[in-house]
Tab-separated table of C-alpha atoms and ligand atoms in Angstrom:
chain	number	residue	atom	x	y	z
A	425	MET	CA	-50.864	27.900	-4.423
A	426	PRO	CA	-47.871	28.195	-2.201
A	427	LYS	CA	-44.559	28.701	-4.147
A	428	THR	CA	-41.778	25.917	-3.594
A	429	LYS	CA	-39.107	27.923	-5.704
A	430	SER	CA	-38.372	31.394	-6.706
A	431	LEU	CA	-36.486	31.336	-9.902
A	432	LEU	CA	-34.762	34.138	-11.971
A	433	ILE	CA	-34.464	33.733	-15.654
A	434	THR	CA	-32.237	36.180	-17.419
A	435	GLY	CA	-32.807	36.979	-21.079
A	436	GLY	CA	-36.279	35.509	-20.963
A	437	ALA	CA	-37.466	37.563	-23.676
A	438	GLY	CA	-34.940	36.172	-26.273
A	439	PHE	CA	-35.237	33.092	-28.452
A	440	ILE	CA	-34.361	30.347	-26.080
A	441	GLY	CA	-35.240	32.330	-22.828
A	442	SER	CA	-38.882	32.790	-24.113
A	443	HIS	CA	-39.256	29.130	-24.782
A	444	LEU	CA	-37.817	28.419	-21.309
A	445	CYS	CA	-40.023	30.826	-19.419
A	446	ILE	CA	-43.184	29.283	-21.064
A	447	HIS	CA	-41.993	25.822	-20.422
A	448	LEU	CA	-41.248	26.585	-16.681
A	449	VAL	CA	-44.443	28.606	-15.984
A	450	GLU	CA	-46.668	25.998	-17.390
A	451	LYS	CA	-44.922	22.854	-16.120
A	452	TYR	CA	-44.300	24.067	-12.500
A	453	PRO	CA	-47.287	26.112	-11.269
A	454	ASP	CA	-45.756	25.862	-7.856
A	455	TYR	CA	-42.596	27.911	-9.001
A	456	HIS	CA	-42.425	31.659	-9.209
A	457	VAL	CA	-40.670	32.602	-12.344
A	458	VAL	CA	-39.145	36.074	-12.609
A	459	ASN	CA	-37.959	37.169	-16.017
A	460	LEU	CA	-35.274	39.795	-16.137
A	461	ASP	CA	-34.599	41.139	-19.603
A	462	LYS	CA	-33.141	44.507	-20.927
A	463	LEU	CA	-35.428	44.147	-24.124
A	464	THR	CA	-32.485	44.883	-26.617
A	465	TYR	CA	-33.181	44.395	-30.293
A	466	ALA	CA	-33.316	40.634	-29.547
A	467	GLY	CA	-35.768	40.755	-26.718
A	468	ASN	CA	-39.411	40.558	-27.627
A	469	LEU	CA	-42.303	40.449	-25.100
A	470	GLU	CA	-44.612	39.350	-27.764
A	471	ASN	CA	-42.920	35.926	-27.554
A	472	LEU	CA	-44.189	35.614	-23.838
A	473	LYS	CA	-47.867	36.231	-24.646
A	474	PRO	CA	-49.044	32.724	-23.604
A	475	ILE	CA	-47.820	33.462	-19.958
A	476	GLU	CA	-47.978	37.133	-19.545
A	477	ASN	CA	-51.126	36.982	-17.284
A	478	CYS	CA	-50.078	33.931	-15.193
A	479	GLN	CA	-49.963	34.401	-11.523
A	480	ASN	CA	-46.603	32.498	-11.149
A	481	TYR	CA	-44.809	34.753	-13.722
A	482	THR	CA	-43.451	38.224	-13.425
A	483	PHE	CA	-41.476	40.246	-15.987
A	484	VAL	CA	-38.857	42.945	-14.930
A	485	LYS	CA	-37.142	45.114	-17.464
A	486	GLY	CA	-33.650	45.576	-16.252
A	487	ASP	CA	-29.937	45.325	-17.327
A	488	ILE	CA	-27.609	42.602	-15.921
A	489	THR	CA	-24.776	45.030	-16.069
A	490	ASP	CA	-26.482	47.143	-13.341
A	491	ALA	CA	-25.176	45.611	-10.189
A	492	GLU	CA	-27.590	47.528	-8.019
A	493	THR	CA	-30.679	46.289	-9.948
A	494	ILE	CA	-29.621	42.748	-9.568
A	495	ARG	CA	-28.829	43.029	-5.883
A	496	ARG	CA	-32.373	44.519	-5.197
A	497	LEU	CA	-34.115	41.858	-7.299
A	498	PHE	CA	-32.325	38.968	-5.365
A	499	GLU	CA	-33.299	40.791	-2.024
A	500	LYS	CA	-36.874	41.236	-3.228
A	501	TYR	CA	-37.546	37.802	-4.576
A	502	ASP	CA	-35.079	35.515	-2.717
A	503	PHE	CA	-34.190	33.436	-5.629
A	504	SER	CA	-33.296	29.744	-5.011
A	505	GLY	CA	-32.288	29.173	-8.697
A	506	VAL	CA	-31.062	31.112	-11.558
A	507	PHE	CA	-31.077	30.223	-15.301
A	508	HIS	CA	-28.573	32.854	-16.776
A	509	LEU	CA	-29.341	33.271	-20.562
A	510	ALA	CA	-29.084	36.976	-21.000
A	511	ALA	CA	-26.401	37.765	-23.540
A	512	GLU	CA	-25.392	39.426	-26.728
A	513	SER	CA	-25.556	36.302	-28.841
A	514	HIS	CA	-24.643	37.111	-32.564
A	515	VAL	CA	-21.162	36.418	-33.784
A	516	ASP	CA	-21.507	39.028	-36.602
A	517	ARG	CA	-22.593	41.761	-34.265
A	518	SER	CA	-19.617	40.881	-31.917
A	519	ILE	CA	-17.134	41.460	-34.739
A	520	GLU	CA	-18.729	44.922	-35.022
A	521	SER	CA	-18.964	45.909	-31.270
A	522	PRO	CA	-16.845	43.517	-29.025
A	523	ASN	CA	-17.067	45.819	-26.023
A	524	GLU	CA	-20.798	45.459	-25.756
A	525	PHE	CA	-20.295	41.610	-25.506
A	526	ALA	CA	-17.770	41.968	-22.846
A	527	MET	CA	-19.971	44.263	-20.809
A	528	THR	CA	-23.085	42.143	-20.976
A	529	ASN	CA	-21.650	38.602	-21.270
A	530	VAL	CA	-18.795	39.066	-18.776
A	531	LEU	CA	-19.485	41.765	-16.488
A	532	GLY	CA	-23.297	40.901	-16.429
A	533	THR	CA	-22.440	37.382	-15.467
A	534	LEU	CA	-20.199	38.510	-12.626
A	535	ASN	CA	-22.987	40.868	-11.248
A	536	LEU	CA	-25.257	37.862	-11.065
A	537	LEU	CA	-22.534	35.659	-9.467
A	538	ASN	CA	-21.875	38.339	-6.880
A	539	ALA	CA	-25.611	38.797	-6.117
A	540	ALA	CA	-26.097	35.043	-5.719
A	541	ARG	CA	-23.207	34.675	-3.571
A	542	VAL	CA	-24.275	37.590	-1.245
A	543	GLN	CA	-27.785	36.425	-1.004
A	544	TRP	CA	-27.056	32.692	-0.370
A	545	GLY	CA	-24.041	33.134	1.808
A	546	GLU	CA	-23.351	29.675	3.404
A	547	LYS	CA	-26.956	28.518	2.921
A	548	THR	CA	-26.421	26.846	-0.478
A	549	GLU	CA	-28.590	23.787	0.086
A	550	GLY	CA	-31.268	23.598	-2.609
A	551	LYS	CA	-29.696	26.605	-4.489
A	552	MET	CA	-28.408	26.366	-8.042
A	553	PHE	CA	-26.883	28.956	-10.349
A	554	TYR	CA	-27.269	27.528	-14.030
A	555	HIS	CA	-25.167	29.382	-16.653
A	556	ILE	CA	-26.220	28.594	-20.097
A	557	SER	CA	-23.218	28.640	-22.526
A	558	THR	CA	-22.334	27.621	-26.134
A	559	ASP	CA	-20.169	25.060	-27.919
A	560	GLU	CA	-18.349	28.009	-29.566
A	561	VAL	CA	-16.102	28.265	-26.558
A	562	TYR	CA	-14.211	25.227	-27.672
A	563	GLY	CA	-13.171	26.815	-31.008
A	564	SER	CA	-13.229	25.228	-34.465
A	565	LEU	CA	-12.860	21.398	-35.444
A	566	GLY	CA	-11.378	19.892	-38.502
A	567	ASP	CA	-13.176	17.227	-40.553
A	568	THR	CA	-13.246	14.755	-37.583
A	569	GLY	CA	-13.515	14.958	-33.816
A	570	LEU	CA	-16.115	16.065	-31.316
A	571	PHE	CA	-16.225	18.620	-28.519
A	572	ARG	CA	-16.141	17.006	-25.138
A	573	GLU	CA	-16.550	18.618	-21.696
A	574	ASP	CA	-12.824	18.423	-21.262
A	575	THR	CA	-11.867	19.820	-24.643
A	576	PRO	CA	-9.723	22.717	-23.945
A	577	TYR	CA	-11.265	26.278	-24.557
A	578	ASP	CA	-10.180	28.044	-27.750
A	579	PRO	CA	-12.655	30.806	-28.505
A	580	ARG	CA	-12.069	32.687	-31.805
A	581	SER	CA	-14.749	35.292	-32.011
A	582	PRO	CA	-15.374	38.176	-29.428
A	583	TYR	CA	-18.733	36.378	-28.920
A	584	SER	CA	-17.155	33.076	-28.094
A	585	ALA	CA	-14.429	34.820	-26.037
A	586	SER	CA	-16.896	36.649	-24.005
A	587	LYS	CA	-18.898	33.422	-23.350
A	588	ALA	CA	-15.722	31.454	-22.503
A	589	SER	CA	-14.638	34.260	-20.095
A	590	SER	CA	-18.057	34.020	-18.433
A	591	ASP	CA	-17.730	30.313	-18.167
A	592	HIS	CA	-14.425	30.649	-16.273
A	593	PHE	CA	-15.842	33.064	-13.884
A	594	VAL	CA	-18.668	30.916	-13.110
A	595	ARG	CA	-16.333	27.831	-12.435
A	596	ALA	CA	-14.144	30.243	-10.404
A	597	TYR	CA	-17.092	31.086	-8.127
A	598	TYR	CA	-17.736	27.336	-7.630
A	599	HIS	CA	-13.989	26.634	-6.687
A	600	THR	CA	-13.336	29.852	-4.662
A	601	TYR	CA	-16.662	30.540	-2.909
A	602	GLY	CA	-18.458	27.183	-2.985
A	603	LEU	CA	-21.223	28.810	-5.142
A	604	PRO	CA	-23.294	25.908	-6.423
A	605	VAL	CA	-23.060	26.234	-10.226
A	606	VAL	CA	-23.828	24.145	-13.318
A	607	ILE	CA	-22.838	25.009	-16.790
A	608	SER	CA	-24.150	23.631	-20.242
A	609	ASN	CA	-22.477	24.195	-23.665
A	610	CYS	CA	-24.977	23.683	-26.388
A	611	SER	CA	-24.732	23.595	-30.145
A	612	ASN	CA	-26.740	25.781	-32.537
A	613	ASN	CA	-30.465	26.104	-31.602
A	614	TYR	CA	-33.240	26.532	-34.177
A	615	GLY	CA	-37.027	26.825	-33.994
A	616	PRO	CA	-39.889	29.261	-33.643
A	617	LEU	CA	-39.274	32.732	-32.254
A	618	GLN	CA	-35.682	33.075	-33.354
A	619	PHE	CA	-34.502	36.603	-34.365
A	620	PRO	CA	-33.934	36.591	-38.082
A	621	GLU	CA	-30.183	37.514	-37.942
A	622	LYS	CA	-29.479	33.978	-37.352
A	623	LEU	CA	-29.020	31.742	-40.246
A	624	ILE	CA	-32.284	29.665	-40.364
A	625	PRO	CA	-34.946	32.450	-39.831
A	626	LEU	CA	-32.840	34.749	-41.934
A	627	VAL	CA	-33.006	32.369	-44.881
A	628	ILE	CA	-36.718	31.630	-44.457
A	629	ASN	CA	-37.483	35.409	-44.167
A	630	ASN	CA	-35.339	36.128	-47.372
A	631	ILE	CA	-37.205	33.303	-49.386
A	632	LEU	CA	-40.496	34.931	-48.485
A	633	GLN	CA	-39.194	38.252	-49.606
A	634	LYS	CA	-37.689	36.773	-52.634
A	635	ARG	CA	-34.241	38.322	-51.557
A	636	GLU	CA	-30.850	36.774	-51.931
A	637	LEU	CA	-29.758	34.043	-49.532
A	638	PRO	CA	-26.293	35.074	-48.334
A	639	VAL	CA	-23.872	31.944	-47.774
A	640	TYR	CA	-20.588	32.907	-46.209
A	641	GLY	CA	-17.452	31.642	-47.831
A	642	ASP	CA	-17.732	28.261	-49.556
A	643	GLY	CA	-20.780	27.236	-47.480
A	644	LYS	CA	-19.023	24.165	-46.263
A	645	ASN	CA	-18.899	25.249	-42.557
A	646	VAL	CA	-20.572	22.702	-40.402
A	647	ARG	CA	-22.842	23.270	-37.502
A	648	ASP	CA	-24.757	20.798	-35.265
A	649	TRP	CA	-28.378	21.784	-35.087
A	650	LEU	CA	-30.706	21.291	-32.213
A	651	TYR	CA	-34.397	21.945	-32.037
A	652	VAL	CA	-34.986	24.555	-29.281
A	653	SER	CA	-37.647	22.336	-27.267
A	654	ASP	CA	-34.827	19.759	-27.049
A	655	HIS	CA	-32.523	22.276	-25.400
A	656	ILE	CA	-35.404	23.223	-23.161
A	657	SER	CA	-35.674	19.629	-21.898
A	658	ALA	CA	-32.051	19.430	-21.322
A	659	MET	CA	-31.957	22.576	-19.405
A	660	ASP	CA	-34.800	21.319	-17.140
A	661	LEU	CA	-32.988	18.035	-16.387
A	662	ILE	CA	-29.585	19.898	-15.817
A	663	PHE	CA	-31.201	22.354	-13.335
A	664	HIS	CA	-33.087	19.730	-11.401
A	665	LYS	CA	-30.745	16.712	-11.590
A	666	GLY	CA	-27.270	18.059	-12.631
A	667	LYS	CA	-24.472	18.023	-10.284
A	668	ALA	CA	-22.946	21.337	-8.955
A	669	GLY	CA	-19.587	22.029	-10.366
A	670	GLU	CA	-20.275	19.951	-13.469
A	671	THR	CA	-20.429	20.941	-17.135
A	672	TYR	CA	-22.759	19.241	-19.740
A	673	ASN	CA	-22.483	19.409	-23.434
A	674	ILE	CA	-25.727	19.457	-25.445
A	675	GLY	CA	-25.989	18.737	-29.102
A	676	GLY	CA	-28.310	17.365	-31.595
A	677	ASP	CA	-26.254	14.712	-33.491
A	678	ASN	CA	-27.251	16.675	-36.366
A	679	GLU	CA	-24.290	17.979	-38.298
A	680	MET	CA	-24.878	19.827	-41.555
A	681	GLN	CA	-22.915	21.975	-43.990
A	682	ASN	CA	-24.578	25.454	-44.232
A	683	ILE	CA	-25.155	24.989	-48.024
A	684	GLU	CA	-26.740	21.687	-47.424
A	685	LEU	CA	-28.975	23.303	-44.707
A	686	VAL	CA	-29.958	26.273	-46.891
A	687	ARG	CA	-30.838	24.014	-49.786
A	688	ASN	CA	-32.954	21.960	-47.527
A	689	LEU	CA	-34.804	25.085	-46.255
A	690	CYS	CA	-35.287	26.174	-49.853
A	691	ASP	CA	-36.948	22.886	-50.892
A	692	ILE	CA	-39.075	22.722	-47.820
A	693	THR	CA	-40.230	26.444	-48.231
A	694	ASP	CA	-40.927	26.272	-51.931
A	695	GLU	CA	-43.002	23.089	-51.313
A	696	LEU	CA	-45.005	24.631	-48.501
A	697	LEU	CA	-45.566	27.876	-50.411
A	698	GLY	CA	-46.583	25.864	-53.564
A	699	ARG	CA	-43.785	27.595	-55.493
A	700	GLU	CA	-41.929	25.952	-58.397
A	701	LYS	CA	-39.223	23.658	-57.121
A	702	GLY	CA	-35.801	25.281	-57.506
A	703	PHE	CA	-37.108	28.764	-57.236
A	704	ALA	CA	-35.607	29.464	-53.796
A	705	ARG	CA	-32.417	27.861	-54.534
A	706	SER	CA	-31.901	30.342	-57.444
A	707	LEU	CA	-31.681	32.993	-54.631
A	708	ILE	CA	-28.469	31.379	-53.155
A	709	THR	CA	-25.538	33.998	-53.200
A	710	PHE	CA	-22.167	33.035	-52.035
A	711	VAL	CA	-20.884	36.215	-50.162
A	712	LYS	CA	-17.625	37.191	-48.428
A	713	ASP	CA	-16.611	34.926	-45.641
A	714	ARG	CA	-17.147	35.917	-41.896
A	715	PRO	CA	-13.625	36.831	-40.411
A	716	GLY	CA	-12.351	33.898	-38.296
A	717	HIS	CA	-15.268	31.852	-39.402
A	718	ASP	CA	-15.066	28.603	-37.376
A	719	ARG	CA	-15.156	25.612	-39.830
A	720	ARG	CA	-16.819	22.980	-37.930
A	721	TYR	CA	-18.677	22.391	-34.485
A	722	ALA	CA	-19.743	18.976	-33.389
A	723	ILE	CA	-20.797	17.735	-29.941
A	724	ASP	CA	-20.275	14.596	-28.047
A	725	ALA	CA	-23.317	14.637	-25.882
A	726	GLY	CA	-22.550	11.290	-24.197
A	727	LYS	CA	-22.177	12.794	-20.714
A	728	ILE	CA	-25.832	14.175	-20.351
A	729	LYS	CA	-27.220	11.205	-22.206
A	730	LYS	CA	-25.412	8.739	-19.820
A	731	THR	CA	-25.745	10.417	-16.535
A	732	LEU	CA	-29.263	12.449	-16.849
A	733	GLY	CA	-30.985	10.106	-19.393
A	734	TRP	CA	-31.446	12.897	-21.889
A	735	ALA	CA	-31.761	12.432	-25.733
A	736	PRO	CA	-33.025	14.811	-28.381
A	737	ALA	CA	-36.563	14.105	-29.426
A	738	THR	CA	-36.773	15.893	-32.679
A	739	SER	CA	-35.314	14.761	-36.039
A	740	ALA	CA	-33.867	17.217	-38.348
A	741	THR	CA	-36.497	16.455	-40.965
A	742	GLU	CA	-39.414	17.122	-38.493
A	743	GLY	CA	-37.648	20.140	-36.860
A	744	LEU	CA	-36.782	21.884	-39.999
A	745	ARG	CA	-40.366	21.360	-41.486
A	746	SER	CA	-42.101	22.571	-38.422
A	747	THR	CA	-39.789	25.540	-38.163
A	748	VAL	CA	-40.489	26.608	-41.645
A	749	ASN	CA	-44.188	26.109	-41.074
A	750	TRP	CA	-44.084	28.288	-38.072
A	751	TYR	CA	-42.407	31.136	-39.879
A	752	LEU	CA	-44.687	30.966	-42.798
A	753	ASN	CA	-47.669	30.954	-40.386
A	754	ASN	CA	-46.395	33.861	-38.397
A	755	GLN	CA	-45.447	36.334	-41.077
A	756	ASP	CA	-46.953	39.196	-38.988
A	757	TRP	CA	-44.348	38.286	-36.204
A	758	LEU	CA	-41.587	38.245	-38.832
A	759	ASN	CA	-42.560	41.535	-40.212
A	760	ARG	CA	-42.729	43.144	-36.801
A	761	VAL	CA	-39.294	42.037	-35.816
A	762	THR	CA	-37.714	42.888	-39.136
A	763	SER	CA	-38.908	46.487	-38.992
A	764	GLY	CA	-37.063	49.342	-37.437
A	765	ALA	CA	-33.768	48.664	-35.801
A	766	TYR	CA	-33.256	45.353	-37.457
A	767	LYS	CA	-33.678	46.808	-40.917
A	768	LYS	CA	-30.902	49.335	-40.243
A	769	TYR	CA	-28.588	46.421	-39.102
A	770	TYR	CA	-29.497	44.339	-42.185
A	771	GLU	CA	-28.741	47.144	-44.457
A	772	LYS	CA	-25.374	47.889	-42.832
A	773	PHE	CA	-24.159	44.107	-43.007
A	774	TYR	CA	-25.772	43.034	-46.314
A	775	GLY	CA	-26.235	46.083	-48.334
A	776	SER	CA	-29.954	46.201	-49.210
B	884	NAD	P1	-31.035	35.940	-27.976
B	884	NAD	O1	-30.086	36.966	-28.535
B	884	NAD	O2	-32.217	35.565	-28.842
B	884	NAD	O3	-31.778	36.633	-26.518
B	884	NAD	C1	-30.790	37.274	-25.589
B	884	NAD	C2	-31.737	37.935	-24.558
B	884	NAD	O4	-30.985	38.638	-23.592
B	884	NAD	C3	-32.572	39.065	-25.249
B	884	NAD	O5	-33.937	39.004	-24.860
B	884	NAD	C4	-32.064	40.414	-24.719
B	884	NAD	O6	-32.814	41.437	-24.627
B	884	NAD	C5	-31.442	39.895	-23.509
B	884	NAD	N1	-30.233	40.710	-22.902
B	884	NAD	C6	-29.336	41.093	-23.777
B	884	NAD	N2	-28.432	42.005	-23.099
B	884	NAD	C7	-28.953	42.015	-21.859
B	884	NAD	C8	-28.600	42.819	-20.766
B	884	NAD	N3	-27.473	43.487	-20.543
B	884	NAD	N4	-29.433	42.658	-19.607
B	884	NAD	C9	-30.573	41.874	-19.533
B	884	NAD	N5	-31.023	41.241	-20.590
B	884	NAD	C10	-30.198	41.367	-21.726
B	884	NAD	O7	-30.157	34.775	-27.516
B	884	NAD	P2	-30.643	33.330	-27.391
B	884	NAD	O8	-30.277	32.640	-28.765
B	884	NAD	O9	-31.874	33.159	-26.950
B	884	NAD	O10	-29.416	32.648	-26.563
B	884	NAD	C11	-29.705	32.755	-25.106
B	884	NAD	C12	-28.444	32.189	-24.445
B	884	NAD	O11	-28.196	30.922	-24.911
B	884	NAD	C13	-27.198	33.047	-24.541
B	884	NAD	O12	-26.388	33.110	-23.384
B	884	NAD	C14	-26.373	32.148	-25.650
B	884	NAD	O13	-25.016	32.356	-25.512
B	884	NAD	C15	-26.727	30.716	-25.287
B	884	NAD	N6	-26.671	29.905	-26.450
B	884	NAD	C16	-27.530	30.146	-27.596
B	884	NAD	C17	-27.361	29.223	-28.627
B	884	NAD	C18	-28.141	29.608	-29.823
B	884	NAD	O14	-28.017	28.723	-30.967
B	884	NAD	N7	-29.017	30.486	-30.012
B	884	NAD	C19	-26.731	27.955	-28.439
B	884	NAD	C20	-25.877	27.663	-27.335
B	884	NAD	C21	-25.975	28.806	-26.285
B	885	TYD	P1	-25.395	31.840	-37.100
B	885	TYD	O1	-26.904	31.456	-37.183
B	885	TYD	O2	-25.057	33.231	-37.009
B	885	TYD	O3	-24.818	30.976	-35.903
B	885	TYD	P2	-23.343	30.824	-35.382
B	885	TYD	O4	-22.413	31.808	-36.136
B	885	TYD	O5	-23.415	31.050	-33.915
B	885	TYD	O6	-22.890	29.365	-35.774
B	885	TYD	O7	-24.743	31.116	-38.194
B	885	TYD	C1	-24.748	29.835	-38.621
B	885	TYD	C2	-23.779	29.489	-39.671
B	885	TYD	O8	-24.328	30.105	-40.907
B	885	TYD	C3	-22.380	30.145	-39.518
B	885	TYD	O9	-21.508	29.098	-40.168
B	885	TYD	C4	-22.350	31.182	-40.327
B	885	TYD	C5	-23.293	31.006	-41.423
B	885	TYD	N1	-24.143	32.068	-42.002
B	885	TYD	C6	-24.153	32.404	-43.409
B	885	TYD	O10	-23.578	31.691	-44.255
B	885	TYD	N2	-24.908	33.536	-43.891
B	885	TYD	C7	-25.586	34.359	-42.996
B	885	TYD	O11	-26.186	35.214	-43.473
B	885	TYD	C8	-25.562	34.018	-41.454
B	885	TYD	C9	-26.255	34.892	-40.605
B	885	TYD	C10	-24.839	32.901	-41.109
């Protein structure tokens, strides 16, 4: 089949990126999807098994901080679109190693912007550079209020500072060079294939292992949770229908305190494992708070709903249940990703 678009996905072996690659490869057989990923601890080619032999899919192992690799890739594949997801993405790791976050998230983004600018030149018709960002750039909310697209940036962790910086560069390339860019800032994703350093898979894995469930501080920090396939449907719409130069906030209208979420996961997991009710809750342990821990994130997703007709399709009840189910049915996957490097990291942060 002749290819109508050549797309670069960065970070396509990570949690969200692998769902996106599978979606694009299966839905658009006339697109050629090139997945560029460094395969850090968070990248896992096993996630891409369903498409690894598809003729419209190519995996390239490479680092976005390497400008020459990026330049050659643009030259070889003549991309008309970019979905840029590659990033160091875990707040706790950013507190330990901020420089790595600046390198990948800021410098890596600049390398991609430069390569797109050189390759596309004045011929920007039909081209789009889509930068995938986070709601964390807006900082921390009190008990009320929502992040809107015009909320001033106020990042507080090295992770969110690096994402905020990359967002600014992406906008600067639109204004200064006329590069067609679009940005989305999304709330916390959850679902299958998420690396178990993030709260939801970490809790499910620890319940399975009968290990303590570490809840930071008083457990009353609030996050807005979005099922990953709803993020993918938003990204598909933004890439195809979004307007260059615009930003879209994406959220699940699904705010939960961490402790409420953890208790919910405990009850679902006990039920699905046939364990006595209350067993998993007894593993909950309040631990030292994360430094600079943002209190509350909440999104006003009115713009994408109104202008692009997007809405999340998965309720929290449905999404959390199917997520727990997936991890319980994929314990081999969990065991493989929690061995090796992850184990060392876990021991360093949590002690055992
Ligand atoms: P992830 O950590 O699961 O995956 C990141 C991927 O990027 C990995 O496959 C990793 O190998 C790759 N990568 C890291 N450094 C690289 C480099 N230098 N060169 C090439 N590849 C590199 O992250 P995720 O949760 O899938 O998030 C993807 C994107 O979405 C990130 O940009 C993140 O900021 C953004 N985001 C995530 C969430 C969330 O809740 N997970 C929410 C909003 C936005
Ligand atoms: P996380 O999944 O790391 O996402 P983010 O920090 O990007 O929002 O954490 C979600 C929330 O859960 C956050 O408020 C921190 C908290 N948390 C814990 O209480 N215990 C944990 O072990 C982890 C990883 C997170």
